[in-house]
Coordinates of C-alpha atoms in Angstrom, one line a residue:
M1 CA 90.9 88.9 40.2
H2 CA 92.7 88.5 43.6
A3 CA 94.7 91.4 44.6
E4 CA 96.3 89.2 47.2
G5 CA 97.6 86.6 44.6
G6 CA 96.2 83.2 43.9
V7 CA 94.1 81.2 46.2
V8 CA 96.1 78.0 45.6
G9 CA 99.1 77.0 47.7
V10 CA 101.0 73.8 48.3
N11 CA 101.8 71.5 51.2
Y12 CA 105.6 71.6 51.7
G13 CA 106.4 68.3 53.5
R14 CA 110.0 67.3 54.3
L15 CA 109.9 63.6 54.8
G16 CA 112.6 62.9 52.3
N17 CA 116.4 62.4 52.5
N18 CA 116.9 63.8 49.0
L19 CA 114.9 67.0 49.0
P20 CA 116.3 70.4 47.8
S21 CA 117.3 73.0 50.2
P22 CA 114.6 75.2 51.6
T23 CA 116.1 78.2 49.9
A24 CA 116.0 76.4 46.6
V25 CA 112.3 75.4 47.3
V26 CA 111.4 79.0 48.0
N27 CA 113.0 80.0 44.8
L28 CA 110.9 77.5 43.2
L29 CA 107.6 78.6 44.6
K30 CA 108.4 82.1 43.6
S31 CA 109.2 81.1 40.1
R32 CA 105.7 79.6 39.8
N33 CA 104.0 82.5 41.5
I34 CA 102.8 80.2 44.3
D35 CA 102.4 82.6 47.2
R36 CA 101.0 80.3 49.9
V37 CA 102.6 77.2 51.5
R38 CA 101.6 74.9 54.3
L39 CA 104.3 73.6 56.7
F40 CA 103.4 70.5 59.0
S41 CA 105.7 71.7 61.8
P42 CA 107.9 74.8 62.7
D43 CA 110.9 73.7 60.8
A44 CA 113.5 76.5 61.4
D45 CA 115.4 75.9 58.1
A46 CA 112.1 76.3 56.1
L47 CA 110.9 79.3 58.2
N48 CA 114.3 81.1 57.7
A49 CA 114.2 80.5 54.0
L50 CA 110.6 82.0 53.9
R51 CA 111.8 85.3 55.6
G52 CA 111.0 88.2 53.4
S53 CA 109.6 86.1 50.5
G54 CA 106.0 87.4 50.7
I55 CA 104.7 83.7 50.8
K56 CA 101.9 83.2 53.2
V57 CA 102.6 80.4 55.6
V58 CA 100.1 78.0 57.2
L59 CA 102.0 76.7 60.1
G60 CA 101.1 73.2 61.6
V61 CA 101.4 72.5 65.3
P62 CA 102.5 68.8 65.5
N63 CA 100.1 66.3 66.9
D64 CA 102.9 65.2 69.4
D65 CA 102.6 68.6 71.0
L66 CA 98.9 68.7 71.5
Q67 CA 98.8 67.2 75.0
K68 CA 101.5 69.5 76.4
L69 CA 99.8 72.5 74.9
G70 CA 97.0 71.9 77.5
D71 CA 99.4 73.8 79.8
S72 CA 99.3 77.6 79.1
S73 CA 103.0 78.1 80.0
F74 CA 104.0 75.5 77.4
A75 CA 101.8 77.3 74.8
K76 CA 103.5 80.6 75.7
T77 CA 107.0 78.9 75.2
W78 CA 105.8 77.2 71.9
I79 CA 104.8 80.7 70.4
N80 CA 107.9 82.4 71.7
N81 CA 110.0 79.8 70.0
N82 CA 108.2 79.2 66.9
I83 CA 106.3 82.4 66.0
V84 CA 107.9 85.4 67.7
P85 CA 111.3 85.1 66.1
Y86 CA 109.8 85.2 62.5
R87 CA 106.9 87.6 63.0
N88 CA 108.5 90.5 61.4
N89 CA 109.3 88.9 58.0
V90 CA 107.3 85.7 57.7
Q91 CA 103.7 86.1 56.8
F92 CA 101.8 83.6 58.9
R93 CA 98.3 82.8 57.4
Y94 CA 97.0 80.4 59.9
L95 CA 98.1 78.3 62.9
A96 CA 96.9 74.8 62.4
V97 CA 96.7 73.0 65.7
G98 CA 96.9 69.2 65.0
N99 CA 96.2 67.4 61.7
E100 CA 93.6 64.7 61.4
V101 CA 93.4 63.7 65.0
I102 CA 89.6 63.9 65.3
P103 CA 88.1 61.5 66.1
G104 CA 90.8 59.7 68.1
G105 CA 92.6 59.6 71.2
L106 CA 94.1 63.0 70.9
A107 CA 90.9 64.8 69.8
G108 CA 90.0 66.2 73.3
N109 CA 93.5 67.8 73.4
V110 CA 92.8 70.1 70.4
P111 CA 90.4 72.6 71.8
P112 CA 92.4 73.5 74.9
A113 CA 95.5 73.6 72.8
M114 CA 93.8 76.1 70.5
Q115 CA 92.6 78.2 73.3
N116 CA 96.2 78.4 74.9
L117 CA 97.9 79.1 71.7
N118 CA 95.4 81.8 70.8
A119 CA 95.9 83.3 74.2
A120 CA 99.6 83.1 73.9
L121 CA 99.5 84.8 70.6
K122 CA 97.6 87.7 72.0
A123 CA 100.0 88.0 75.0
A124 CA 102.8 88.2 72.5
G125 CA 101.0 91.1 70.6
I126 CA 100.3 88.9 67.8
G127 CA 96.6 88.8 67.6
D128 CA 96.1 88.5 63.8
I129 CA 97.0 84.9 63.1
P130 CA 93.8 82.8 63.0
V131 CA 94.1 79.6 65.1
T132 CA 92.3 76.5 63.8
T133 CA 92.8 72.8 63.2
A134 CA 92.9 70.5 60.1
I135 CA 90.3 67.7 60.0
H136 CA 89.7 65.0 57.5
S137 CA 86.5 63.1 56.3
A138 CA 86.6 60.7 59.2
V139 CA 84.8 63.5 61.3
L140 CA 81.7 62.9 59.3
G141 CA 79.2 60.2 60.4
T142 CA 77.0 60.9 57.3
S143 CA 78.1 62.5 54.1
Y144 CA 75.7 61.5 51.4
P145 CA 73.8 63.3 50.1
P146 CA 75.8 66.4 50.9
S147 CA 72.9 68.1 52.7
A148 CA 72.7 65.3 55.2
G149 CA 76.3 65.8 56.2
Q150 CA 76.8 65.6 60.0
F151 CA 79.6 64.9 62.5
S152 CA 79.9 61.4 63.8
N153 CA 79.0 60.6 67.4
A154 CA 82.7 60.1 68.1
A155 CA 83.6 63.5 66.7
D156 CA 80.5 65.5 67.5
S157 CA 81.3 67.0 71.0
V158 CA 84.9 68.0 70.1
M159 CA 83.8 69.6 66.8
R160 CA 81.1 71.5 68.7
S161 CA 83.8 72.9 70.8
I162 CA 86.1 73.7 68.0
V163 CA 83.3 75.3 65.9
G164 CA 82.4 77.5 69.1
F165 CA 86.0 78.7 69.1
L166 CA 86.1 79.3 65.2
V167 CA 82.8 81.3 65.4
A168 CA 84.0 83.4 68.3
N169 CA 87.3 84.2 66.6
K170 CA 86.0 84.5 63.0
S171 CA 88.6 81.8 62.0
P172 CA 88.2 79.2 59.1
L173 CA 88.3 75.5 59.4
L174 CA 90.9 73.5 57.6
V175 CA 89.6 70.5 55.9
N176 CA 91.7 67.8 54.0
I177 CA 89.5 66.7 51.1
Y178 CA 90.6 63.6 49.0
P179 CA 88.2 62.4 46.2
Y180 CA 91.0 59.9 45.4
F181 CA 90.6 58.1 48.7
A182 CA 86.7 58.3 48.5
Y183 CA 86.9 56.8 44.9
T184 CA 89.4 54.1 45.9
G185 CA 87.2 53.2 48.9
N186 CA 84.0 52.9 46.9
P187 CA 84.7 52.4 43.2
R188 CA 81.5 50.6 42.9
D189 CA 79.3 53.6 43.6
I190 CA 81.7 56.3 42.7
Q191 CA 82.8 56.9 39.0
L192 CA 86.3 57.9 38.2
D193 CA 85.3 61.0 36.0
Y194 CA 83.1 62.2 39.0
A195 CA 86.3 62.2 41.2
L196 CA 88.5 63.7 38.4
F197 CA 86.2 66.8 37.7
T198 CA 85.7 65.3 34.2
A199 CA 82.0 64.4 34.4
N200 CA 80.1 66.3 31.9
R201 CA 76.8 65.6 33.6
V202 CA 75.0 66.1 36.8
V203 CA 75.9 63.1 39.0
I204 CA 74.0 63.9 42.1
T205 CA 70.9 66.1 42.6
D206 CA 70.5 67.0 46.3
G207 CA 67.4 69.3 46.6
N208 CA 68.1 72.4 44.6
N209 CA 71.9 71.7 44.4
Q210 CA 73.4 69.8 41.6
Y211 CA 77.0 68.1 41.7
R212 CA 79.2 67.4 38.8
N213 CA 82.3 66.6 40.9
L214 CA 83.0 64.7 44.2
F215 CA 85.2 67.6 45.5
D216 CA 82.2 69.9 45.7
A217 CA 80.1 67.2 47.3
M218 CA 82.7 66.5 50.0
V219 CA 83.2 70.1 50.8
D220 CA 79.4 70.8 51.0
S221 CA 78.7 67.8 53.2
T222 CA 81.3 69.4 55.8
Y223 CA 79.5 72.7 55.4
A224 CA 76.3 71.0 56.2
A225 CA 77.7 69.4 59.1
L226 CA 79.1 72.7 60.4
E227 CA 75.7 74.3 59.9
K228 CA 74.1 71.6 62.3
V229 CA 76.4 72.6 65.1
G230 CA 76.2 76.4 64.9
G231 CA 78.9 76.9 62.3
G232 CA 77.1 78.3 59.4
N233 CA 79.4 81.3 59.2
V234 CA 82.6 79.3 59.3
E235 CA 84.6 79.2 56.2
I236 CA 86.3 76.1 54.9
V237 CA 89.8 76.2 53.7
I238 CA 91.1 73.1 51.8
S239 CA 94.3 72.3 53.7
E240 CA 95.1 69.2 51.5
S241 CA 93.8 67.8 48.2
G242 CA 95.9 65.7 45.8
W243 CA 96.1 62.5 43.6
P244 CA 99.1 60.1 43.5
S245 CA 100.9 59.5 40.3
A246 CA 102.1 56.0 41.0
Q247 CA 101.7 52.7 43.0
N248 CA 98.0 51.9 42.6
G249 CA 97.6 50.4 39.1
N250 CA 95.7 52.4 36.5
I251 CA 94.2 54.8 39.1
A252 CA 97.2 56.4 40.5
T253 CA 98.8 57.5 37.2
I254 CA 100.6 60.6 36.0
P255 CA 97.6 61.4 33.6
N256 CA 95.0 61.0 36.3
A257 CA 97.0 63.2 38.7
R258 CA 97.7 65.8 36.2
T259 CA 93.9 65.9 35.3
Y260 CA 92.8 66.1 39.0
I261 CA 95.3 68.8 39.9
N262 CA 94.8 71.1 37.0
N263 CA 91.1 70.7 37.1
L264 CA 91.2 71.3 40.9
V265 CA 93.3 74.4 40.4
S266 CA 91.0 75.8 37.8
H267 CA 87.9 75.0 39.8
V268 CA 89.0 76.6 43.1
S269 CA 90.6 79.6 41.4
G270 CA 87.3 80.5 39.7
T271 CA 84.3 82.1 41.4
S272 CA 81.8 79.3 41.0
G273 CA 82.5 78.0 44.6
T274 CA 80.4 75.0 45.6
P275 CA 76.6 74.5 45.1
R276 CA 76.2 75.2 48.9
R277 CA 78.6 78.1 49.0
P278 CA 78.5 79.6 45.4
G279 CA 80.2 82.8 44.1
K280 CA 83.6 82.8 45.4
S281 CA 87.0 81.0 45.1
I282 CA 88.2 78.4 47.5
E283 CA 91.6 78.7 49.3
T284 CA 93.2 75.4 48.7
Y285 CA 96.6 73.9 49.4
I286 CA 97.8 71.0 47.0
F287 CA 99.2 67.8 48.6
A288 CA 102.0 67.9 48.0
L289 CA 105.0 69.8 46.6
F290 CA 107.4 66.8 46.4
N291 CA 107.4 63.1 46.2
E292 CA 108.8 62.3 49.7
N293 CA 110.6 59.0 49.9
Q294 CA 110.4 58.7 53.7
K295 CA 106.7 59.0 54.0
G296 CA 105.2 55.9 55.7
G297 CA 101.8 54.2 55.0
L298 CA 100.5 53.1 51.7
A299 CA 103.1 52.9 48.8
T300 CA 101.1 55.7 47.0
E301 CA 102.0 58.2 49.9
Q302 CA 105.4 58.8 48.4
H303 CA 103.9 59.8 45.0
F304 CA 101.7 62.7 45.6
G305 CA 104.2 65.2 44.6
L306 CA 104.1 67.9 41.9
Y307 CA 107.8 67.7 41.7
Y308 CA 110.6 65.1 41.9
P309 CA 113.3 65.8 44.4
D310 CA 115.4 67.3 41.7
M311 CA 112.7 70.0 41.2
T312 CA 111.6 68.6 37.8
P313 CA 107.9 68.4 37.4
V314 CA 106.1 65.1 37.6
Y315 CA 103.6 66.7 35.3
P316 CA 102.8 70.3 34.4
V317 CA 100.5 72.3 36.4
N318 CA 98.7 75.4 35.3
F319 CA 99.0 77.7 38.4
P320 CA 97.1 81.0 37.7

């Protein structure tokens, strides 16, 4: 169906002191026919291991660099250090400028960083790597019903600027979509089967659109928000989606994680799309490849992996 391989990739985080070598990881990815990976920063060991692998790489620009990237000379140095040395044998898919910083104190730094990095890529003769950013559901002030989706007052002006850039450059928007967090934040109104893709009924009717899973509703509310600020032609790529397998009672369990991830892979690999954007598969990056024992935050954060650090699967996944 897809000449360029599957549409499902993985997030390869490295916040663990017991993770396998990047070379072993690349071999694992190839053994499962996973041909897309997202890195959160330009890790030289990982990028060197990916040389010649044919695996497409979404490269993250760390949030810590955003303010400095307002300086065009720093942006040129960044590209010369982190893209140019690998350009001939690493397939860069997107450059993701910042992760989940909108709204917030760093949000205003994202558009100039995107502009400067894009100009630096072109100056280096690498004009074919789309520049974008990764957002999460906090950018939305309204998300229900999906057609009412719109950016919050705090996010609106920055998102308008970003959307203008994406439209002008025909780049997609990366969006982190987590039905898990939506469900755990509102279990009174959201049912577990709706979050896990197992509802065998229409749960939400929104005009002519019918929703049987929360994932589609979350994606379409973001599409509705994009349309309201002139981004109707902007494609959404799912840069993160996952379900933890431990540390939250009977919600974060291996059976639930297995159900969510396998249903997600099946859904995005097909051509149903979403009710608002039907008829195509959805490029999606699973969070995450490994359980990472040095991730901070909630206890569940260390249990989103498809694999344990010894590369045995937490549960089987049916990659297409």
